mmCIF file of C-alpha atoms in Angstrom:
data_model
loop_
_atom_site.group_PDB
_atom_site.id
_atom_site.type_symbol
_atom_site.label_atom_id
_atom_site.label_comp_id
_atom_site.label_asym_id
_atom_site.label_seq_id
_atom_site.Cartn_x
_atom_site.Cartn_y
_atom_site.Cartn_z
ATOM 1 C CA UNK R 1032 6.187 28.882 -35.298
ATOM 2 C CA UNK R 1033 4.145 25.888 -34.397
ATOM 3 C CA UNK R 1034 7.154 23.599 -34.666
ATOM 4 C CA UNK R 1035 9.311 25.911 -32.587
ATOM 5 C CA UNK R 1036 6.879 25.997 -29.663
ATOM 6 C CA UNK R 1037 5.927 22.341 -29.982
ATOM 7 C CA UNK R 1038 9.401 20.817 -29.658
ATOM 8 C CA UNK R 1039 10.195 22.268 -26.215
ATOM 9 C CA UNK R 1040 6.747 21.205 -25.028
ATOM 10 C CA UNK R 1041 7.414 17.667 -26.243
ATOM 11 C CA UNK R 1042 10.799 17.639 -24.543
ATOM 12 C CA UNK R 1043 9.301 18.899 -21.316
ATOM 13 C CA UNK R 1044 6.588 16.257 -21.563
ATOM 14 C CA UNK R 1045 9.123 13.466 -21.961
ATOM 15 C CA UNK R 1046 11.249 14.868 -19.152
ATOM 16 C CA UNK R 1047 8.210 15.050 -16.902
ATOM 17 C CA UNK R 1048 7.356 11.443 -17.737
ATOM 18 C CA UNK R 1049 10.743 10.099 -16.642
ATOM 19 C CA UNK R 1050 11.265 12.494 -13.732
ATOM 20 C CA UNK R 1051 9.471 10.276 -11.141
ATOM 21 C CA UNK R 1052 11.597 7.273 -12.152
ATOM 22 C CA UNK R 1053 14.826 9.280 -11.923
ATOM 23 C CA UNK R 1054 13.794 10.715 -8.543
ATOM 24 C CA UNK R 1055 12.835 7.232 -7.317
ATOM 25 C CA UNK R 1056 16.139 5.743 -8.457
ATOM 26 C CA UNK R 1057 18.084 8.520 -6.722
ATOM 27 C CA UNK R 1058 16.063 7.968 -3.536
ATOM 28 C CA UNK R 1059 16.735 4.211 -3.597
ATOM 29 C CA UNK R 1060 20.473 4.795 -4.069
ATOM 30 C CA UNK R 1061 20.452 7.282 -1.189
ATOM 31 C CA UNK R 1062 18.592 4.816 1.046
ATOM 32 C CA UNK R 1063 21.086 2.084 0.099
ATOM 33 C CA UNK R 1064 23.990 4.334 1.110
ATOM 34 C CA UNK R 1065 22.323 5.504 4.323
ATOM 35 C CA UNK R 1066 23.927 2.819 6.567
ATOM 36 C CA UNK R 1067 27.320 4.110 5.465
ATOM 37 C CA UNK R 1068 26.548 7.728 6.393
ATOM 38 C CA UNK R 1069 26.552 9.546 9.707
ATOM 39 C CA UNK R 1070 23.242 11.429 9.719
ATOM 40 C CA UNK R 1071 21.379 12.238 12.922
ATOM 41 C CA UNK R 1072 17.832 13.569 13.257
ATOM 42 C CA UNK R 1073 17.196 14.216 16.965
ATOM 43 C CA UNK R 1074 13.714 13.386 18.168
ATOM 44 C CA UNK R 1075 12.968 11.222 15.126
ATOM 45 C CA UNK R 1076 15.802 8.729 14.866
ATOM 46 C CA UNK R 1077 17.273 7.114 18.004
ATOM 47 C CA UNK R 1078 20.833 7.718 16.786
ATOM 48 C CA UNK R 1079 23.045 8.124 13.746
ATOM 49 C CA UNK R 1080 22.006 6.299 10.587
ATOM 50 C CA UNK R 1081 24.863 3.788 10.845
ATOM 51 C CA UNK R 1082 23.863 2.555 14.322
ATOM 52 C CA UNK R 1083 21.935 -0.725 14.712
ATOM 53 C CA UNK R 1084 19.007 0.912 16.542
ATOM 54 C CA UNK R 1085 18.340 3.424 13.780
ATOM 55 C CA UNK R 1086 18.810 0.826 11.041
ATOM 56 C CA UNK R 1087 16.355 -1.501 12.804
ATOM 57 C CA UNK R 1088 13.766 1.294 12.997
ATOM 58 C CA UNK R 1089 14.237 2.240 9.336
ATOM 59 C CA UNK R 1090 14.015 -1.429 8.339
ATOM 60 C CA UNK R 1091 10.745 -1.799 10.226
ATOM 61 C CA UNK R 1092 9.472 1.339 8.469
ATOM 62 C CA UNK R 1093 10.236 -0.209 5.083
ATOM 63 C CA UNK R 1094 8.541 -3.485 6.008
ATOM 64 C CA UNK R 1095 5.317 -1.696 6.896
ATOM 65 C CA UNK R 1096 5.675 0.611 3.889
ATOM 66 C CA UNK R 1097 5.718 -2.512 1.693
ATOM 67 C CA UNK R 1098 2.680 -3.864 3.530
ATOM 68 C CA UNK R 1099 0.885 -0.523 3.087
ATOM 69 C CA UNK R 1100 1.746 -0.593 -0.621
ATOM 70 C CA UNK R 1101 0.171 -4.021 -0.978
ATOM 71 C CA UNK R 1102 -2.968 -2.838 0.821
ATOM 72 C CA UNK R 1103 -3.113 0.276 -1.347
ATOM 73 C CA UNK R 1104 -3.159 -2.023 -4.377
ATOM 74 C CA UNK R 1105 -6.139 -3.789 -2.857
ATOM 75 C CA UNK R 1106 -8.045 -0.690 -1.746
ATOM 76 C CA UNK R 1107 -6.809 2.054 -4.052
ATOM 77 C CA UNK R 1108 -6.679 0.082 -7.305
ATOM 78 C CA UNK R 1109 -9.301 -2.597 -6.739
ATOM 79 C CA UNK R 1110 -11.574 -0.683 -4.360
ATOM 80 C CA UNK R 1111 -11.743 -3.683 -2.008
ATOM 81 C CA UNK R 1112 -11.986 -2.843 1.688
ATOM 82 C CA UNK R 1113 -10.511 -5.856 3.456
ATOM 83 C CA UNK R 1114 -10.207 -6.426 7.192
ATOM 84 C CA UNK R 1115 -8.164 -9.589 6.729
ATOM 85 C CA UNK R 1116 -5.100 -8.467 4.783
ATOM 86 C CA UNK R 1117 -2.845 -9.194 7.759
ATOM 87 C CA UNK R 1118 -3.635 -12.896 7.276
ATOM 88 C CA UNK R 1119 -1.246 -13.009 4.303
ATOM 89 C CA UNK R 1120 1.393 -10.976 6.117
ATOM 90 C CA UNK R 1121 1.262 -13.530 8.921
ATOM 91 C CA UNK R 1122 1.232 -16.376 6.390
ATOM 92 C CA UNK R 1123 4.578 -15.149 5.036
ATOM 93 C CA UNK R 1124 6.091 -14.779 8.510
ATOM 94 C CA UNK R 1125 4.798 -18.029 9.998
ATOM 95 C CA UNK R 1126 5.239 -19.869 6.696
ATOM 96 C CA UNK R 1127 8.945 -19.068 6.668
ATOM 97 C CA UNK R 1128 9.364 -20.174 10.290
ATOM 98 C CA UNK R 1129 7.485 -23.421 9.740
ATOM 99 C CA UNK R 1130 9.396 -24.213 6.545
ATOM 100 C CA UNK R 1131 12.761 -23.659 8.218
ATOM 101 C CA UNK R 1132 11.960 -25.431 11.466
ATOM 102 C CA UNK R 1133 9.901 -28.435 10.378
ATOM 103 C CA UNK R 1134 11.001 -28.978 6.773
ATOM 104 C CA UNK R 1135 14.648 -28.225 7.457
ATOM 105 C CA UNK R 1136 15.172 -26.369 4.192
ATOM 106 C CA UNK R 1137 17.669 -23.505 3.728
ATOM 107 C CA UNK R 1138 16.506 -19.894 3.816
ATOM 108 C CA UNK R 1139 15.758 -19.171 0.170
ATOM 109 C CA UNK R 1140 13.761 -22.358 -0.505
ATOM 110 C CA UNK R 1141 11.940 -21.548 2.742
ATOM 111 C CA UNK R 1142 11.093 -18.096 1.391
ATOM 112 C CA UNK R 1143 9.640 -19.662 -1.763
ATOM 113 C CA UNK R 1144 7.607 -22.141 0.297
ATOM 114 C CA UNK R 1145 6.262 -19.309 2.452
ATOM 115 C CA UNK R 1146 5.246 -17.290 -0.628
ATOM 116 C CA UNK R 1147 3.595 -20.308 -2.252
ATOM 117 C CA UNK R 1148 1.692 -20.935 0.980
ATOM 118 C CA UNK R 1149 0.542 -17.306 1.096
ATOM 119 C CA UNK R 1150 -0.495 -17.565 -2.552
ATOM 120 C CA UNK R 1151 -2.535 -20.718 -1.905
ATOM 121 C CA UNK R 1152 -4.293 -19.137 1.087
ATOM 122 C CA UNK R 1153 -5.034 -16.015 -0.948
ATOM 123 C CA UNK R 1154 -6.528 -18.032 -3.814
ATOM 124 C CA UNK R 1155 -8.760 -19.992 -1.461
ATOM 125 C CA UNK R 1156 -9.949 -17.102 0.686
ATOM 126 C CA UNK R 1157 -10.152 -14.671 -2.228
ATOM 127 C CA UNK R 1158 -12.259 -16.993 -4.386
ATOM 128 C CA UNK R 1159 -14.803 -17.220 -1.564
ATOM 129 C CA UNK R 1160 -14.680 -13.582 -0.484
ATOM 130 C CA UNK R 1161 -15.170 -12.306 -4.046
ATOM 131 C CA UNK R 1162 -18.641 -13.835 -4.149
ATOM 132 C CA UNK R 1163 -19.839 -10.760 -2.273
ATOM 133 C CA UNK R 1164 -18.821 -7.099 -2.313
ATOM 134 C CA UNK R 1165 -18.874 -4.026 -0.112
ATOM 135 C CA UNK R 1166 -19.438 -4.521 3.619
ATOM 136 C CA UNK R 1167 -20.185 -8.277 3.267
ATOM 137 C CA UNK R 1168 -16.800 -8.670 1.566
ATOM 138 C CA UNK R 1169 -15.101 -6.858 4.448
ATOM 139 C CA UNK R 1170 -16.873 -9.096 6.967
ATOM 140 C CA UNK R 1171 -15.885 -12.293 5.154
ATOM 141 C CA UNK R 1172 -12.226 -11.245 5.056
ATOM 142 C CA UNK R 1173 -12.462 -10.379 8.750
ATOM 143 C CA UNK R 1174 -13.827 -13.868 9.461
ATOM 144 C CA UNK R 1175 -10.899 -15.475 7.622
ATOM 145 C CA UNK R 1176 -8.433 -13.326 9.562
ATOM 146 C CA UNK R 1177 -10.022 -14.257 12.867
ATOM 147 C CA UNK R 1178 -9.951 -17.929 11.897
ATOM 148 C CA UNK R 1179 -6.260 -17.635 11.047
ATOM 149 C CA UNK R 1180 -5.586 -15.924 14.362
ATOM 150 C CA UNK R 1181 -7.347 -18.725 16.252
ATOM 151 C CA UNK R 1182 -5.348 -21.385 14.397
ATOM 152 C CA UNK R 1183 -2.099 -19.628 15.214
ATOM 153 C CA UNK R 1184 -2.949 -19.198 18.905
ATOM 154 C CA UNK R 1185 -4.307 -22.719 19.444
ATOM 155 C CA UNK R 1186 -1.554 -24.711 17.696
ATOM 156 C CA UNK R 1187 1.184 -24.054 20.212
ATOM 157 C CA UNK R 1188 3.300 -27.045 19.167
ATOM 158 C CA UNK R 1189 3.649 -25.667 15.633
ATOM 159 C CA UNK R 1190 3.283 -21.892 15.846
ATOM 160 C CA UNK R 1191 4.280 -21.252 19.451
ATOM 161 C CA UNK R 1192 0.793 -20.127 20.447
ATOM 162 C CA UNK R 1193 0.506 -16.862 22.375
ATOM 163 C CA UNK R 1194 4.266 -16.642 22.828
ATOM 164 C CA UNK R 1195 4.866 -16.458 19.103
ATOM 165 C CA UNK R 1196 7.361 -18.260 16.910
ATOM 166 C CA UNK R 1197 11.100 -17.712 16.905
ATOM 167 C CA UNK R 1198 13.167 -17.716 13.741
ATOM 168 C CA UNK R 1199 15.208 -20.945 13.412
ATOM 169 C CA UNK R 1200 18.566 -19.213 13.046
ATOM 170 C CA UNK R 1201 20.357 -22.472 12.321
ATOM 171 C CA UNK R 1202 18.810 -22.471 8.835
ATOM 172 C CA UNK R 1203 19.570 -18.796 8.181
ATOM 173 C CA UNK R 1204 22.910 -17.535 6.798
ATOM 174 C CA UNK R 1205 25.120 -15.918 9.433
ATOM 175 C CA UNK R 1206 25.148 -12.579 7.596
ATOM 176 C CA UNK R 1207 21.419 -12.206 8.373
ATOM 177 C CA UNK R 1208 21.511 -13.115 12.067
ATOM 178 C CA UNK R 1209 22.215 -10.874 15.034
ATOM 179 C CA UNK R 1210 22.489 -7.199 15.813
ATOM 180 C CA UNK R 1211 25.883 -6.980 14.124
ATOM 181 C CA UNK R 1212 24.196 -7.795 10.801
ATOM 182 C CA UNK R 1213 21.427 -5.203 11.090
ATOM 183 C CA UNK R 1214 22.928 -3.414 8.095
ATOM 184 C CA UNK R 1215 22.451 -6.490 5.915
ATOM 185 C CA UNK R 1216 18.871 -6.871 7.131
ATOM 186 C CA UNK R 1217 18.313 -3.204 6.283
ATOM 187 C CA UNK R 1218 19.402 -3.823 2.696
ATOM 188 C CA UNK R 1219 17.180 -6.904 2.483
ATOM 189 C CA UNK R 1220 14.110 -4.940 3.624
ATOM 190 C CA UNK R 1221 14.985 -2.159 1.155
ATOM 191 C CA UNK R 1222 15.100 -4.749 -1.641
ATOM 192 C CA UNK R 1223 11.707 -6.099 -0.543
ATOM 193 C CA UNK R 1224 10.208 -2.593 -0.614
ATOM 194 C CA UNK R 1225 11.589 -1.973 -4.116
ATOM 195 C CA UNK R 1226 10.253 -5.318 -5.368
ATOM 196 C CA UNK R 1227 6.786 -4.672 -3.929
ATOM 197 C CA UNK R 1228 6.750 -1.169 -5.412
ATOM 198 C CA UNK R 1229 7.716 -2.440 -8.880
ATOM 199 C CA UNK R 1230 5.026 -5.136 -8.735
ATOM 200 C CA UNK R 1231 2.372 -2.618 -7.677
ATOM 201 C CA UNK R 1232 3.535 -0.182 -10.369
ATOM 202 C CA UNK R 1233 3.331 -2.901 -13.009
ATOM 203 C CA UNK R 1234 -0.201 -3.870 -11.960
ATOM 204 C CA UNK R 1235 -1.399 -0.254 -11.848
ATOM 205 C CA UNK R 1236 -0.090 0.483 -15.345
ATOM 206 C CA UNK R 1237 -1.154 -2.795 -16.919
ATOM 207 C CA UNK R 1238 -4.475 -3.642 -18.533
ATOM 208 C CA UNK R 1239 -5.260 -5.647 -15.413
ATOM 209 C CA UNK R 1240 -4.917 -2.529 -13.279
ATOM 210 C CA UNK R 1241 -7.076 -0.462 -15.634
ATOM 211 C CA UNK R 1242 -9.722 -3.168 -15.591
ATOM 212 C CA UNK R 1243 -9.629 -3.356 -11.791
ATOM 213 C CA UNK R 1244 -9.989 0.434 -11.520
ATOM 214 C CA UNK R 1245 -12.910 0.417 -13.942
ATOM 215 C CA UNK R 1246 -14.533 -2.378 -11.932
ATOM 216 C CA UNK R 1247 -14.057 -0.332 -8.777
ATOM 217 C CA UNK R 1248 -15.970 2.600 -10.304
ATOM 218 C CA UNK R 1249 -18.582 0.847 -12.459
ATOM 219 C CA UNK R 1250 -18.692 -2.937 -12.406
ATOM 220 C CA UNK R 1251 -21.844 -3.082 -14.539
ATOM 221 C CA UNK R 1252 -20.169 -1.232 -17.379
ATOM 222 C CA UNK R 1253 -17.260 -3.679 -17.308
ATOM 223 C CA UNK R 1254 -19.697 -6.576 -17.589
ATOM 224 C CA UNK R 1255 -21.476 -4.880 -20.504
ATOM 225 C CA UNK R 1256 -18.152 -4.656 -22.321
ATOM 226 C CA UNK R 1257 -17.894 -8.441 -22.086
ATOM 227 C CA UNK R 1258 -15.033 -8.431 -19.576
ATOM 228 C CA UNK R 1259 -14.726 -10.392 -16.335
ATOM 229 C CA UNK R 1260 -14.584 -8.149 -13.245
ATOM 230 C CA UNK R 1261 -14.399 -11.206 -10.960
ATOM 231 C CA UNK R 1262 -11.141 -12.440 -12.483
ATOM 232 C CA UNK R 1263 -9.610 -8.965 -12.426
ATOM 233 C CA UNK R 1264 -10.493 -8.394 -8.772
ATOM 234 C CA UNK R 1265 -9.332 -11.869 -7.764
ATOM 235 C CA UNK R 1266 -6.010 -11.414 -9.563
ATOM 236 C CA UNK R 1267 -5.405 -8.056 -7.869
ATOM 237 C CA UNK R 1268 -6.404 -9.617 -4.542
ATOM 238 C CA UNK R 1269 -3.897 -12.456 -4.973
ATOM 239 C CA UNK R 1270 -1.067 -10.172 -6.110
ATOM 240 C CA UNK R 1271 -1.665 -7.867 -3.123
ATOM 241 C CA UNK R 1272 -1.678 -10.870 -0.786
ATOM 242 C CA UNK R 1273 1.558 -12.180 -2.313
ATOM 243 C CA UNK R 1274 3.231 -8.790 -1.741
ATOM 244 C CA UNK R 1275 1.975 -8.833 1.853
ATOM 245 C CA UNK R 1276 3.459 -12.333 2.312
ATOM 246 C CA UNK R 1277 6.818 -11.078 1.056
ATOM 247 C CA UNK R 1278 6.652 -8.251 3.602
ATOM 248 C CA UNK R 1279 5.856 -10.870 6.258
ATOM 249 C CA UNK R 1280 8.973 -12.838 5.305
ATOM 250 C CA UNK R 1281 11.062 -9.680 5.713
ATOM 251 C CA UNK R 1282 9.408 -9.023 9.090
ATOM 252 C CA UNK R 1283 10.260 -12.543 10.296
ATOM 253 C CA UNK R 1284 13.917 -12.077 9.359
ATOM 254 C CA UNK R 1285 14.131 -8.584 10.830
ATOM 255 C CA UNK R 1286 12.454 -9.374 14.151
ATOM 256 C CA UNK R 1287 13.889 -12.918 14.404
ATOM 257 C CA UNK R 1288 10.355 -14.094 15.108
ATOM 258 C CA UNK R 1289 6.695 -13.207 14.922
ATOM 259 C CA UNK R 1290 3.595 -13.032 17.142
ATOM 260 C CA UNK R 1291 -0.106 -13.865 16.702
ATOM 261 C CA UNK R 1292 -0.814 -10.123 16.357
ATOM 262 C CA UNK R 1293 0.753 -10.273 12.892
ATOM 263 C CA UNK R 1294 -2.274 -12.268 11.710
ATOM 264 C CA UNK R 1295 -5.127 -10.468 13.457
ATOM 265 C CA UNK R 1296 -7.488 -7.808 12.178
ATOM 266 C CA UNK R 1297 -5.883 -5.146 14.384
ATOM 267 C CA UNK R 1298 -2.849 -5.080 12.108
ATOM 268 C CA UNK R 1299 -5.074 -4.699 9.047
ATOM 269 C CA UNK R 1300 -6.788 -1.697 10.628
ATOM 270 C CA UNK R 1301 -3.364 -0.233 11.394
ATOM 271 C CA UNK R 1302 -2.320 -0.666 7.767
ATOM 272 C CA UNK R 1303 -5.606 0.902 6.662
ATOM 273 C CA UNK R 1304 -4.757 3.936 8.798
ATOM 274 C CA UNK R 1305 -1.332 4.091 7.136
ATOM 275 C CA UNK R 1306 -2.871 4.100 3.662
ATOM 276 C CA UNK R 1307 -5.515 6.696 4.537
ATOM 277 C CA UNK R 1308 -2.880 8.853 6.221
ATOM 278 C CA UNK R 1309 -0.651 8.722 3.143
ATOM 279 C CA UNK R 1310 -3.454 8.962 0.592
ATOM 280 C CA UNK R 1311 -5.538 6.178 -0.926
ATOM 281 C CA UNK R 1312 -4.614 5.532 -4.550
ATOM 282 C CA UNK R 1313 -1.101 7.017 -4.331
ATOM 283 C CA UNK R 1314 1.834 4.628 -4.252
ATOM 284 C CA UNK R 1315 4.263 7.094 -2.723
ATOM 285 C CA UNK R 1316 1.538 8.128 -0.295
ATOM 286 C CA UNK R 1317 1.284 4.559 1.002
ATOM 287 C CA UNK R 1318 5.045 4.524 1.576
ATOM 288 C CA UNK R 1319 4.964 7.882 3.381
ATOM 289 C CA UNK R 1320 2.007 6.754 5.484
ATOM 290 C CA UNK R 1321 3.701 3.498 6.457
ATOM 291 C CA UNK R 1322 6.985 5.189 7.369
ATOM 292 C CA UNK R 1323 5.350 8.088 9.228
ATOM 293 C CA UNK R 1324 3.010 5.865 11.258
ATOM 294 C CA UNK R 1325 5.795 3.452 12.210
ATOM 295 C CA UNK R 1326 8.144 6.225 13.321
ATOM 296 C CA UNK R 1327 5.390 7.902 15.334
ATOM 297 C CA UNK R 1328 4.360 4.606 16.908
ATOM 298 C CA UNK R 1329 7.932 3.803 17.956
ATOM 299 C CA UNK R 1330 9.073 7.266 19.001
ATOM 300 C CA UNK R 1331 5.880 8.246 20.827
ATOM 301 C CA UNK R 1332 6.302 5.176 22.997
ATOM 302 C CA UNK R 1333 9.725 6.475 24.026
ATOM 303 C CA UNK R 1334 8.336 9.981 24.481
ATOM 304 C CA UNK R 1335 5.574 8.709 26.773
ATOM 305 C CA UNK R 1336 8.216 7.536 29.254
ATOM 306 C CA UNK R 1337 10.024 10.878 29.356
ATOM 307 C CA UNK R 1338 10.415 12.570 32.725
ATOM 308 C CA UNK R 1339 8.942 15.880 31.580
ATOM 309 C CA UNK R 1340 5.739 14.091 30.512
ATOM 310 C CA UNK R 1341 5.298 12.619 34.001
ATOM 311 C CA UNK R 1342 5.848 16.063 35.512
ATOM 312 C CA UNK R 1343 2.862 17.552 33.670
ATOM 313 C CA UNK R 1344 -0.614 17.951 35.235
ATOM 314 C CA UNK R 1345 -2.903 14.949 34.892
ATOM 315 C CA UNK R 1346 -5.031 16.660 32.249
ATOM 316 C CA UNK R 1347 -1.976 16.687 29.934
ATOM 317 C CA UNK R 1348 0.067 13.797 31.310
ATOM 318 C CA UNK R 1349 -2.575 11.099 30.830
ATOM 319 C CA UNK R 1350 -3.287 11.671 27.098
ATOM 320 C CA UNK R 1351 0.364 12.431 26.217
ATOM 321 C CA UNK R 1352 1.511 9.226 27.889
ATOM 322 C CA UNK R 1353 -0.735 7.178 25.576
ATOM 323 C CA UNK R 1354 0.798 6.892 22.073
ATOM 324 C CA UNK R 1355 -2.415 5.452 20.632
ATOM 325 C CA UNK R 1356 -4.328 8.527 21.802
ATOM 326 C CA UNK R 1357 -1.905 10.830 19.983
ATOM 327 C CA UNK R 1358 -1.987 8.677 16.840
ATOM 328 C CA UNK R 1359 -5.781 8.637 16.929
ATOM 329 C CA UNK R 1360 -5.929 12.412 17.302
ATOM 330 C CA UNK R 1361 -3.502 12.792 14.390
ATOM 331 C CA UNK R 1362 -5.630 10.493 12.229
ATOM 332 C CA UNK R 1363 -8.777 12.504 13.025
ATOM 333 C CA UNK R 1364 -7.010 15.741 12.069
ATOM 334 C CA UNK R 1365 -5.831 14.251 8.778
ATOM 335 C CA UNK R 1366 -9.320 13.000 7.902
ATOM 336 C CA UNK R 1367 -10.872 16.378 8.764
ATOM 337 C CA UNK R 1368 -8.359 18.753 7.187
ATOM 338 C CA UNK R 1369 -6.544 16.535 4.656
ATOM 339 C CA UNK R 1370 -9.306 14.251 3.331
ATOM 340 C CA UNK R 1371 -7.112 13.089 0.468
ATOM 341 C CA UNK R 1372 -4.276 12.176 2.795
ATOM 342 C CA UNK R 1373 -0.787 13.604 2.522
ATOM 343 C CA UNK R 1374 -0.247 12.553 -1.088
ATOM 344 C CA UNK R 1375 -3.750 13.575 -2.170
ATOM 345 C CA UNK R 1376 -3.323 17.035 -0.691
ATOM 346 C CA UNK R 1377 0.063 17.513 -2.354
ATOM 347 C CA UNK R 1378 -1.308 16.258 -5.684
ATOM 348 C CA UNK R 1379 -4.248 18.667 -5.510
ATOM 349 C CA UNK R 1380 -1.976 21.600 -4.710
ATOM 350 C CA UNK R 1381 0.447 20.769 -7.555
ATOM 351 C CA UNK R 1382 -2.339 20.365 -10.089
ATOM 352 C CA UNK R 1383 -3.905 23.650 -9.087
ATOM 353 C CA UNK R 1384 -0.555 25.367 -9.502
ATOM 354 C CA UNK R 1385 -0.311 23.904 -12.999
ATOM 355 C CA UNK R 1386 -3.902 24.761 -13.830
ATOM 356 C CA UNK R 1387 -4.848 21.076 -14.190
ATOM 357 C CA UNK R 1388 -7.928 19.288 -12.938
ATOM 358 C CA UNK R 1389 -7.681 17.523 -9.614
ATOM 359 C CA UNK R 1390 -7.980 13.745 -9.400
ATOM 360 C CA UNK R 1391 -11.624 13.623 -8.419
ATOM 361 C CA UNK R 1392 -13.388 10.259 -8.561
ATOM 362 C CA UNK R 1393 -15.240 11.276 -11.747
ATOM 363 C CA UNK R 1394 -12.004 12.346 -13.409
ATOM 364 C CA UNK R 1395 -10.319 9.088 -12.417
ATOM 365 C CA UNK R 1396 -13.229 7.149 -13.867
ATOM 366 C CA UNK R 1397 -12.987 9.067 -17.140
ATOM 367 C CA UNK R 1398 -9.243 8.395 -17.388
ATOM 368 C CA UNK R 1399 -9.732 4.704 -16.692
ATOM 369 C CA UNK R 1400 -12.540 4.468 -19.249
ATOM 370 C CA UNK R 1401 -10.307 5.981 -21.921
ATOM 371 C CA UNK R 1402 -7.538 3.476 -21.187
ATOM 372 C CA UNK R 1403 -9.979 0.593 -20.987
ATOM 373 C CA UNK R 1404 -11.844 1.436 -24.171
ATOM 374 C CA UNK R 1405 -8.817 1.619 -26.450
ATOM 375 C CA UNK R 1406 -7.813 -2.062 -26.347
ATOM 376 C CA UNK R 1407 -11.448 -3.170 -26.536
ATOM 377 C CA UNK R 1408 -12.117 -1.148 -29.705
ATOM 378 C CA UNK R 1409 -8.991 -2.480 -31.411
ATOM 379 C CA UNK R 1410 -9.931 -6.023 -30.516
ATOM 380 C CA UNK R 1411 -13.444 -5.668 -31.914
#
């Protein structure tokens, strides 16, 4: 009787383990086929899914979803609140432009140069920032971001200054240039999102990720175990920055240029809002938050110019004509009524339906301790 009831449970357990991967693979295939389909969502998408305008919007959503994923690795896994994460996004974008324009290399070597540059900046700034923690850490990262923004704005001969930097299209393959190739750019941004997700997934499930999570909850205990929290946090910091640089490269290709705002702290705060909106600590939540925020930001701008908005009384017309006001109100509502974000709320509801414990901070710490202790005990 025990064997009879145990086998189906084991099968269900294995099926449940692989279900997220199967669902993710199906979603990626569907997204890859989307430019070939004729799907319209009025009010959300500007047109059918095969049109350049819709593909450009979806591509931008995936770029910021990848950036939100990288920030979720920093904040959700490592517990590091940074106000300078956009510095590495801008390093990828500007690094690609500088490599193509001044070094004269083809696109793919330029991408590698941009990523190596972002990696070098992350190692330098991260090694200094990690000397402190908490609010001082956030302030140091903010200082680095502001310094990067000043360098970008003041070096007009190299970066274009306030006007931004255009993509040197002469060094880019023709199939990635122009509105007619928006479909190809869409597939490139989808590939970048998948790569960033796989990297974040690997870090979260590796010993490095477990060590970073344990450091986030109890750094003293990690030190008592004889491990190095500094190295773990720095490694997670660098990997997150490298993913952000890759997203910056995709942004440069998609927009055919970049602006100084891609380096400033304002973008980091925007990405922080995306992660909180989706749910800190949830990979799919970061993607949902990035996509939802980007669509709202783009579509609310169009909505603000609608004739029926201008026909409303001033008490309604003024706030509804300001997209940032609506986004801010939405963020306040999410924080008040969905404190775990979209993904955290869904996870809590599903676990309650199954009769499982919710992912409270204490429960997360216990799970991380169990994973962290096993390799240590075997080693000793």
